[in-house]
Coordinates of C-alpha atoms in Angstrom, one line a residue:
X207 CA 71.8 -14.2 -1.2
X208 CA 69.3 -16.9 -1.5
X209 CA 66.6 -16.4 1.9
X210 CA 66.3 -13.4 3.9
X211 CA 64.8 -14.2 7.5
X212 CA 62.2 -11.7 8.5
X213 CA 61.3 -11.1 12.4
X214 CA 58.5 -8.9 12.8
X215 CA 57.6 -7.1 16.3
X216 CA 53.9 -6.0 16.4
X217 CA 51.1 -7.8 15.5
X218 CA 48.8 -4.8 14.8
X219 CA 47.0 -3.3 11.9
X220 CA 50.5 -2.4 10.5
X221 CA 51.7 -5.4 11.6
X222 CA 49.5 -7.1 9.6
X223 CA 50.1 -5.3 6.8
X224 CA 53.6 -5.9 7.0
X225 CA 53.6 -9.6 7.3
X226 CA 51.1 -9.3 4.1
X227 CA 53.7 -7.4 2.3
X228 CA 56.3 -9.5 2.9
X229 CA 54.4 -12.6 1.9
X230 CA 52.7 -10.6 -1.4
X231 CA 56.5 -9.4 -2.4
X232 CA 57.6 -13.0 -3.0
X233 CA 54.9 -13.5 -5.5
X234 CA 54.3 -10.5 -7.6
X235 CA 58.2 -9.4 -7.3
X236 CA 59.4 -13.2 -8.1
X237 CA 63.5 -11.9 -8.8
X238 CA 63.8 -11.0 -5.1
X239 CA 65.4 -13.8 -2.9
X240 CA 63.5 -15.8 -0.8
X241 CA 61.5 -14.4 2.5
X242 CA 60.8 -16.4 5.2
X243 CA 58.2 -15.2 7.8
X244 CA 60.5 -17.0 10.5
X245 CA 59.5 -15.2 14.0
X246 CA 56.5 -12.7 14.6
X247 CA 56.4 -11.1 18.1
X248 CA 53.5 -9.6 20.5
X249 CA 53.5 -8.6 24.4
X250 CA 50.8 -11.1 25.0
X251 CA 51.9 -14.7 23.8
X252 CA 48.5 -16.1 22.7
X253 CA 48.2 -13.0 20.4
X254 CA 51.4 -13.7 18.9
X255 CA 50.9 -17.3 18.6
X256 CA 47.6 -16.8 16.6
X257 CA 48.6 -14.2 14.4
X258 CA 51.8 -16.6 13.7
X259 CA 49.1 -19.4 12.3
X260 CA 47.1 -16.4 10.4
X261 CA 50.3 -15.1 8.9
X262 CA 52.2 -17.8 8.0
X263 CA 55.0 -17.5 10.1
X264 CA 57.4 -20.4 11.7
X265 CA 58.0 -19.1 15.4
X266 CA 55.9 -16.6 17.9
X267 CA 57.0 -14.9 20.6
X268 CA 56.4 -12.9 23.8
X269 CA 59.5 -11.1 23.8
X270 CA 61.1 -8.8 21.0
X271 CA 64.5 -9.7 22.2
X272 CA 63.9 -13.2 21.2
X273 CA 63.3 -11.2 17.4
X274 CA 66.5 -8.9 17.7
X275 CA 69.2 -11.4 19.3
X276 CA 68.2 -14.6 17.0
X277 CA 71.3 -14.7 14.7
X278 CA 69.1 -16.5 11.7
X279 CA 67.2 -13.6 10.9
X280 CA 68.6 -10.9 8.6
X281 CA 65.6 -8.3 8.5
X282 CA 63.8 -6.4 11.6
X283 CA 60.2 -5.2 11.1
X284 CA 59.5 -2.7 13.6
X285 CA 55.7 -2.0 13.7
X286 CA 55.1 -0.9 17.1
X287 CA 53.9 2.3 18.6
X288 CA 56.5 5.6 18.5
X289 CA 58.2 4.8 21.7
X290 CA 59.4 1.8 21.1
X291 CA 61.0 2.5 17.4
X292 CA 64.5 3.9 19.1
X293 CA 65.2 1.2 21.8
X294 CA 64.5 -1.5 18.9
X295 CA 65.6 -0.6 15.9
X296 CA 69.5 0.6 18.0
X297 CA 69.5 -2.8 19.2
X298 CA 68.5 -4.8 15.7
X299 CA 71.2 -2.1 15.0
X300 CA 73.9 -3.3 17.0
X301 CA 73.2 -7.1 16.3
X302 CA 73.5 -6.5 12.6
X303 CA 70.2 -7.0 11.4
X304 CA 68.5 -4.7 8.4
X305 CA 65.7 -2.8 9.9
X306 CA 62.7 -1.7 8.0
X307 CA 60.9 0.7 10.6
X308 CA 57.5 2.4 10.7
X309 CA 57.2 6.0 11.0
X310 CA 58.3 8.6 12.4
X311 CA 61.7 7.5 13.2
X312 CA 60.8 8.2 17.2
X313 CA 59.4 10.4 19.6
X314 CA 61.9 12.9 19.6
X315 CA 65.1 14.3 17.4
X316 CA 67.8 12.7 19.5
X317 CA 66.0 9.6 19.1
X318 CA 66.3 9.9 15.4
X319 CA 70.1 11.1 15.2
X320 CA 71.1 8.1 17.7
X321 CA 68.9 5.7 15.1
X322 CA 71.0 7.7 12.5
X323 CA 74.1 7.4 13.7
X324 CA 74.1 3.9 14.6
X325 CA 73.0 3.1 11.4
X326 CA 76.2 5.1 10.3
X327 CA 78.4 2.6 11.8
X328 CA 76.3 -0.8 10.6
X329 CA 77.0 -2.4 7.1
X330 CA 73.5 -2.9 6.8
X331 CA 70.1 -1.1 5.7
X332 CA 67.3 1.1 6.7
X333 CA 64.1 2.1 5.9
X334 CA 61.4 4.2 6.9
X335 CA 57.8 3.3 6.1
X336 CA 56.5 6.2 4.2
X337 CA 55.0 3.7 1.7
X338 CA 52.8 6.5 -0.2
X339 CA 55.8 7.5 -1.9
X340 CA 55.9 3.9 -3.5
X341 CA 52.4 4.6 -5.4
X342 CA 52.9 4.4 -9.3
X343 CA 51.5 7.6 -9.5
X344 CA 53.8 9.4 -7.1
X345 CA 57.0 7.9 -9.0
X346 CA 55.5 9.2 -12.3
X347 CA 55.1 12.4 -10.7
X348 CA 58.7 12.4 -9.4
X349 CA 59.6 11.4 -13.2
X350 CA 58.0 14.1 -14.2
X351 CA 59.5 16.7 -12.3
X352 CA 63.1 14.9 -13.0
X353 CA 62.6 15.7 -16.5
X354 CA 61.8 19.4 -16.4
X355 CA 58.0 18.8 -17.7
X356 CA 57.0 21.6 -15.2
X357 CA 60.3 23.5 -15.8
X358 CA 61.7 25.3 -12.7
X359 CA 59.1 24.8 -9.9
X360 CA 58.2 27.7 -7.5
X361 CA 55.9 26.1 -5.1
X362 CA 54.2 23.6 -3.8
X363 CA 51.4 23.1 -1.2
X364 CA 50.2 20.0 0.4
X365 CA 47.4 18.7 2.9
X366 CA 47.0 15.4 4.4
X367 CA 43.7 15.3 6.6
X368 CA 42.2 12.3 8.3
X369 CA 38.9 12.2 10.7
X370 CA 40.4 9.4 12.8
X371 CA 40.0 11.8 16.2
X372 CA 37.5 14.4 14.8
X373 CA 34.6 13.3 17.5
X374 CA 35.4 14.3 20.7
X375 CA 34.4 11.2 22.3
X376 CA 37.4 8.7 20.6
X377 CA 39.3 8.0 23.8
X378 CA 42.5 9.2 25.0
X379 CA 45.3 6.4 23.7
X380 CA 48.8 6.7 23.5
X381 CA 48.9 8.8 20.2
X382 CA 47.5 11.7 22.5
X383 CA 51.0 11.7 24.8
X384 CA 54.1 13.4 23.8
X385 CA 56.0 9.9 25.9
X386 CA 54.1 7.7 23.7
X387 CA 53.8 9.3 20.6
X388 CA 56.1 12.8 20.4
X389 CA 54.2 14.6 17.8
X390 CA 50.4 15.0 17.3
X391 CA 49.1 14.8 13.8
X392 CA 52.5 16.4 12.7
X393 CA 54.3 13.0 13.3
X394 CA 51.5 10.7 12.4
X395 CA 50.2 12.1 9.1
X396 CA 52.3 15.4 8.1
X397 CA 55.3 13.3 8.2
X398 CA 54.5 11.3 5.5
X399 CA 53.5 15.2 3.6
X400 CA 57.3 16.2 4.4
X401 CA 58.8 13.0 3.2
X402 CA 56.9 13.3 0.0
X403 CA 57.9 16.8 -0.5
X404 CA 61.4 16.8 0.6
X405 CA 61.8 13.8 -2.3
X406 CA 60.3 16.1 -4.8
X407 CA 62.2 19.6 -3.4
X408 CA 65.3 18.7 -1.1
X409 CA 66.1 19.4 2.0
X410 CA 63.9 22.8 3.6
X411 CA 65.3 25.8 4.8
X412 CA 63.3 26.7 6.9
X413 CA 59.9 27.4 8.5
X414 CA 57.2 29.2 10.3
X415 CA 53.9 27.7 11.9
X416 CA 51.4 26.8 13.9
X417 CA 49.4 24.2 15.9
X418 CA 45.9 23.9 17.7
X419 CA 44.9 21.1 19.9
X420 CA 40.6 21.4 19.1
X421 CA 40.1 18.8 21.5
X422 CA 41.9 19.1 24.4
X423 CA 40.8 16.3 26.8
X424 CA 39.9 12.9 25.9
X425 CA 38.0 10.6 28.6
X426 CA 40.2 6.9 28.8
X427 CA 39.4 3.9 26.8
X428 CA 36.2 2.5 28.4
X429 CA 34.6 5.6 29.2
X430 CA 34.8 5.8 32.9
X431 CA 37.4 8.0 35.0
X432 CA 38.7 11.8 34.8
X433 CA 39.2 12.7 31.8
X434 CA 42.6 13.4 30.3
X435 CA 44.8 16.4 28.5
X436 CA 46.2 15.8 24.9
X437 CA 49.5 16.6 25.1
X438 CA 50.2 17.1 21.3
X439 CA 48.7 19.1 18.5
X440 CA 45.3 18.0 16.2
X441 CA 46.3 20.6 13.7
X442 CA 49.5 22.0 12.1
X443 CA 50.1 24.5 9.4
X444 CA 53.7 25.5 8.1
X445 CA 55.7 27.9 5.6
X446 CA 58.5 26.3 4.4
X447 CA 61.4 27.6 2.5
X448 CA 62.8 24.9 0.0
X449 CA 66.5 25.9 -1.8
X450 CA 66.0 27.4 -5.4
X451 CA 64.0 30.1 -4.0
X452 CA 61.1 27.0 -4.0
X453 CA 58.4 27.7 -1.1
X454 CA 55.5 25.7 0.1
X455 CA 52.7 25.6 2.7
X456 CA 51.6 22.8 4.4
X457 CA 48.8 21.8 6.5
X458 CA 47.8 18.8 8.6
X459 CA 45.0 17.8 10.5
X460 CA 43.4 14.7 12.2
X461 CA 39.8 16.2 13.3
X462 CA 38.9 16.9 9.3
X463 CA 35.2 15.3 9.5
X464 CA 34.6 13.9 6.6
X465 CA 38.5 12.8 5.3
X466 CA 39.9 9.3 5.1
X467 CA 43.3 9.3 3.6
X468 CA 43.7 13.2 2.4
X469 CA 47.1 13.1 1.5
X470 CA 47.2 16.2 -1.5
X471 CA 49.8 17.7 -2.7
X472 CA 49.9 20.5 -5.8
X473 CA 53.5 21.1 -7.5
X474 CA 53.3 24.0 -9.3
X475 CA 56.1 25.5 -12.2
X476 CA 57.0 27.7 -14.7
X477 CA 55.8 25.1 -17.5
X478 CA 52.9 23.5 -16.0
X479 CA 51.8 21.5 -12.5
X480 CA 51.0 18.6 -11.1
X481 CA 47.9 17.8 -8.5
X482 CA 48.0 14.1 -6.5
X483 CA 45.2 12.7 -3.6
X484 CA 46.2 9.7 -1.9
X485 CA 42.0 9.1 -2.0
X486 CA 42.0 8.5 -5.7
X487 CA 45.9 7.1 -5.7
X488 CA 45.5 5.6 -9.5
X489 CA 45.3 9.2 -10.8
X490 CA 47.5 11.9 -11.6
X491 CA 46.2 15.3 -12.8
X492 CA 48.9 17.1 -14.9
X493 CA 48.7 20.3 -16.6
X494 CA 51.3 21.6 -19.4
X495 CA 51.6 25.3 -20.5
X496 CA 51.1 25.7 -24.1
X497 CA 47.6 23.8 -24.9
X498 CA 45.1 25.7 -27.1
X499 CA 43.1 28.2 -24.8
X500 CA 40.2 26.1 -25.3
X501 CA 41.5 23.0 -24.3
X502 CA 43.3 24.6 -21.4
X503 CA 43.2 22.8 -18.4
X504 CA 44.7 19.5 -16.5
X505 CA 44.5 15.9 -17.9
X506 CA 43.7 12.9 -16.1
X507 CA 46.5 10.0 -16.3
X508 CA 45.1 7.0 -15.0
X509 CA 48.3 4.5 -14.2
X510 CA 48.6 1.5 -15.8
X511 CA 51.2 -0.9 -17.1
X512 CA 53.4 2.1 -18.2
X513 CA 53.6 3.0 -15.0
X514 CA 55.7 0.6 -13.1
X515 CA 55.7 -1.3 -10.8
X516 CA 51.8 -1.5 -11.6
X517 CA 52.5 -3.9 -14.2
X518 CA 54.0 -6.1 -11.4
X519 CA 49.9 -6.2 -10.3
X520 CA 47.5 -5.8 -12.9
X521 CA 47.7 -6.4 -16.5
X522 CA 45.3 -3.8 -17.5
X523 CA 45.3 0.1 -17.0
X524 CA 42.3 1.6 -15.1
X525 CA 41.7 -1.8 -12.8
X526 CA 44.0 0.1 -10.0
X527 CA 46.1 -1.5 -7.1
X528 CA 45.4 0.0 -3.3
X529 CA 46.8 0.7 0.2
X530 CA 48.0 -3.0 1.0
X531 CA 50.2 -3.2 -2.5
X532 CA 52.0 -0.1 -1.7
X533 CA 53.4 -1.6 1.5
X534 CA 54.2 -4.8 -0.8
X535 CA 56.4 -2.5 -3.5
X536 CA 58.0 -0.7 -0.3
X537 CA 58.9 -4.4 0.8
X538 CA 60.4 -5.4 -2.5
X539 CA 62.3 -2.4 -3.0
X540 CA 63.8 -2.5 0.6
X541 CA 64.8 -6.1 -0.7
X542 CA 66.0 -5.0 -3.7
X543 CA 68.4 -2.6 -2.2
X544 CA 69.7 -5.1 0.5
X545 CA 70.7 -7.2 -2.2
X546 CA 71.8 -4.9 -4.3
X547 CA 73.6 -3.0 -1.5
X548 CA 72.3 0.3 -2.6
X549 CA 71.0 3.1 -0.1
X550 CA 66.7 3.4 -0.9
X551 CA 65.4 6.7 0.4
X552 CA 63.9 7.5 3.3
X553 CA 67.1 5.6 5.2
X554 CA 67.6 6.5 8.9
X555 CA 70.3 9.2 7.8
X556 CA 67.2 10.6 5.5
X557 CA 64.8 10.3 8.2
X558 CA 66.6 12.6 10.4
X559 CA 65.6 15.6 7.7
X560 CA 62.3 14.9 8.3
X561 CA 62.3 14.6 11.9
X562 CA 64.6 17.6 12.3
X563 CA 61.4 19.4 10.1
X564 CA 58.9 18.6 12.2
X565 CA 60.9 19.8 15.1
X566 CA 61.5 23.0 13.2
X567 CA 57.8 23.4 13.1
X568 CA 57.0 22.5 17.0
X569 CA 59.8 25.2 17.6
X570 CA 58.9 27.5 15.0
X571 CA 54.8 27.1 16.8
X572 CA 55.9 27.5 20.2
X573 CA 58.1 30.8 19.3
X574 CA 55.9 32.4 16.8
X575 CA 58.7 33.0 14.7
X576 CA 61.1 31.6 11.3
X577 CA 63.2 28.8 12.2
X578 CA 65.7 27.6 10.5
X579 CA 66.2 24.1 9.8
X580 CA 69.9 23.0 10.5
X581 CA 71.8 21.4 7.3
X582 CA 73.9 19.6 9.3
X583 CA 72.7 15.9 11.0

């Protein structure tokens, strides 16, 4: 395989991001095959068509259609909003293409098994853009618990916070509608939480929690009219049960004044643990049992070269890589598994864990009980 094709529907700040990534994973990844930015798509044509000359691509479009049916491409990049994930990605499904779709999968579970299951019956690939779980300091972290350096671990507990609707007056948009966007901050933020958690722990057992809406109408975008109800939650906080007797407790929010990109999560063992924040994503605090009592305490790794694919970036530890180059080493893994025509985790059949999770939790919330969280797909 020589070219890919890429066809990218949403011209947005993920969007961009993809388009970036794709372009960026040519360069620093220079083994992969060649990507062509062929055909970028927005609703409103003169949008497309200048975000086609800022990106570099060949063709713009009004229509996603146009994207999905054109028999040259070979990879579907699916940044729109929530509601439009399902009817998309089944279709790029259906003509064949790979898809490589934002998160979550939909707005609902039966979304997510129907994205699943036609998947299933494709020869091609999937994957879901939880790019945090690309950062060289997460896959050290997963290394590290892989080989035992925290010996059998007992629990975990993660946060991911963000300020994004903390003041009351941000406008009511289509994140605030369970049609639009399912979840709250559940599926915008705690998703990526679960995905990193179920790659370090498995598949949960099952859970008990609990959501708040703090702000529960918004007035529309301009200011003027009635204002509207938020439909979904700002908050949501969770016990899970892991297998291995493994437990954990999780909390999200998106009204956390003062947060950017809070994504924390503590592993903790019988040997030693592990502490990670997306806001300071070059570092990795690690702690093992058996220092001197004086020296007790975590150590700072800072990545570096040794920690790959950071050498793909920078030469030299300590002069870190950011947001954007973790959406370029999703890209050139996704590729890398296309051509190597190897599954990559999170996949759509992986996807429905998590989205079968957060459902768990919206259950578990509304019933004020344990729920458990179904093995099968």
């Amino acid at each position: 395989m020589t070219k890919l094709k890429i066809g990218l529907i949403g011209t947005g700040y993920i969007g961009k991001i993809h388009a970036l990534g794709f372009r960026n994973a040519q360069t620093l990844f220079p083994d992969l095959p060649e990507l062509e930015l062929t055909t970028i798509c927005d609703a409103e044509a003169g949008r497309a068509e200048k975000m086609r000359k800022e990106l570099g691509f060949l063709y713009a479009t009004a229509h996603w259609r146009d994207v999905i049916d054109d028999p040259e491409l070979n990879i579907i990049a699916i940044a729109t909003p929530n509601f439009l994930h399902h009817e998309m990605a089944t279709a790029a499904l259906k003509c064949g293409k790979h898809v490589y779709c934002e998160k979550p999968m939909g707005v609902s579970l039966d979304e997510a098994r129907d994205m699943a299951d036609e998947a299933a019956r494709t020869n091609v690939h999937t994957l879901l853009a939880y790019n945090y779980l690309r950062s060289p300091a997460f896959i050290h972290a997963q290394k590290l618990v892989r080989e035992g350096r925290i010996g059998r671990i007992f629990y975990l507990r993660g946060v991911y916070e963000e300020e994004y609707m903390a003041d009351a007056e941000v406008p009511f948009s289509w994140r605030c509608e369970k049609k639009s966007a399912g979840a709250g901050a559940l599926g915008d933020l705690g998703s990526h939480l679960l995905c990193a958690a179920i790659s370090l722990l498995g598949a949960p057992l099952e859970v008990s929690a609990d959501i708040n809406t703090i702000i529960p109408t918004r007035l529309p975008a301009g200011g003027n009219g009635k204002r509207r109800t938020v439909e979904n939650e700002d908050i949501a906080h969770a016990l899970l049960r892991f297998p291995k007797g493994v437990t954990a407790s999780f909390m999200t929010s998106r009204v956390s004044w003062g947060r950017k990109n809070h994504l924390s999560f503590e592993v903790y063992g019988e040997k030693g643990s592990i502490r990670f924040d997306q806001e300071r994503l070059n570092e990795l605090k690690f702690f093992e049992r058996g220092t001197a009592e004086s020296e007790n305490g975590y150590r700072t790794i800072l990545t570096g070269p040794s920690h790959p694919p950071y050498d793909h970036f920078i030469p030299s530890a300590g002069h870190q890589i950011g947001f954007n180059d973790l959406k370029t080493i999703e890209i050139a893994e996704f590729v890398k598994s296309i051509t190597a025509k190897s599954p990559l985790f999170p996949s759509f059949h992986d996807g429905v864990t998590i989205e079968k999770t957060m459902d768990a939790i919206l259950k578990s919330a509304a019933s004020r009980k344990w729920v458990p969280i179904s093995a099968s797909q």
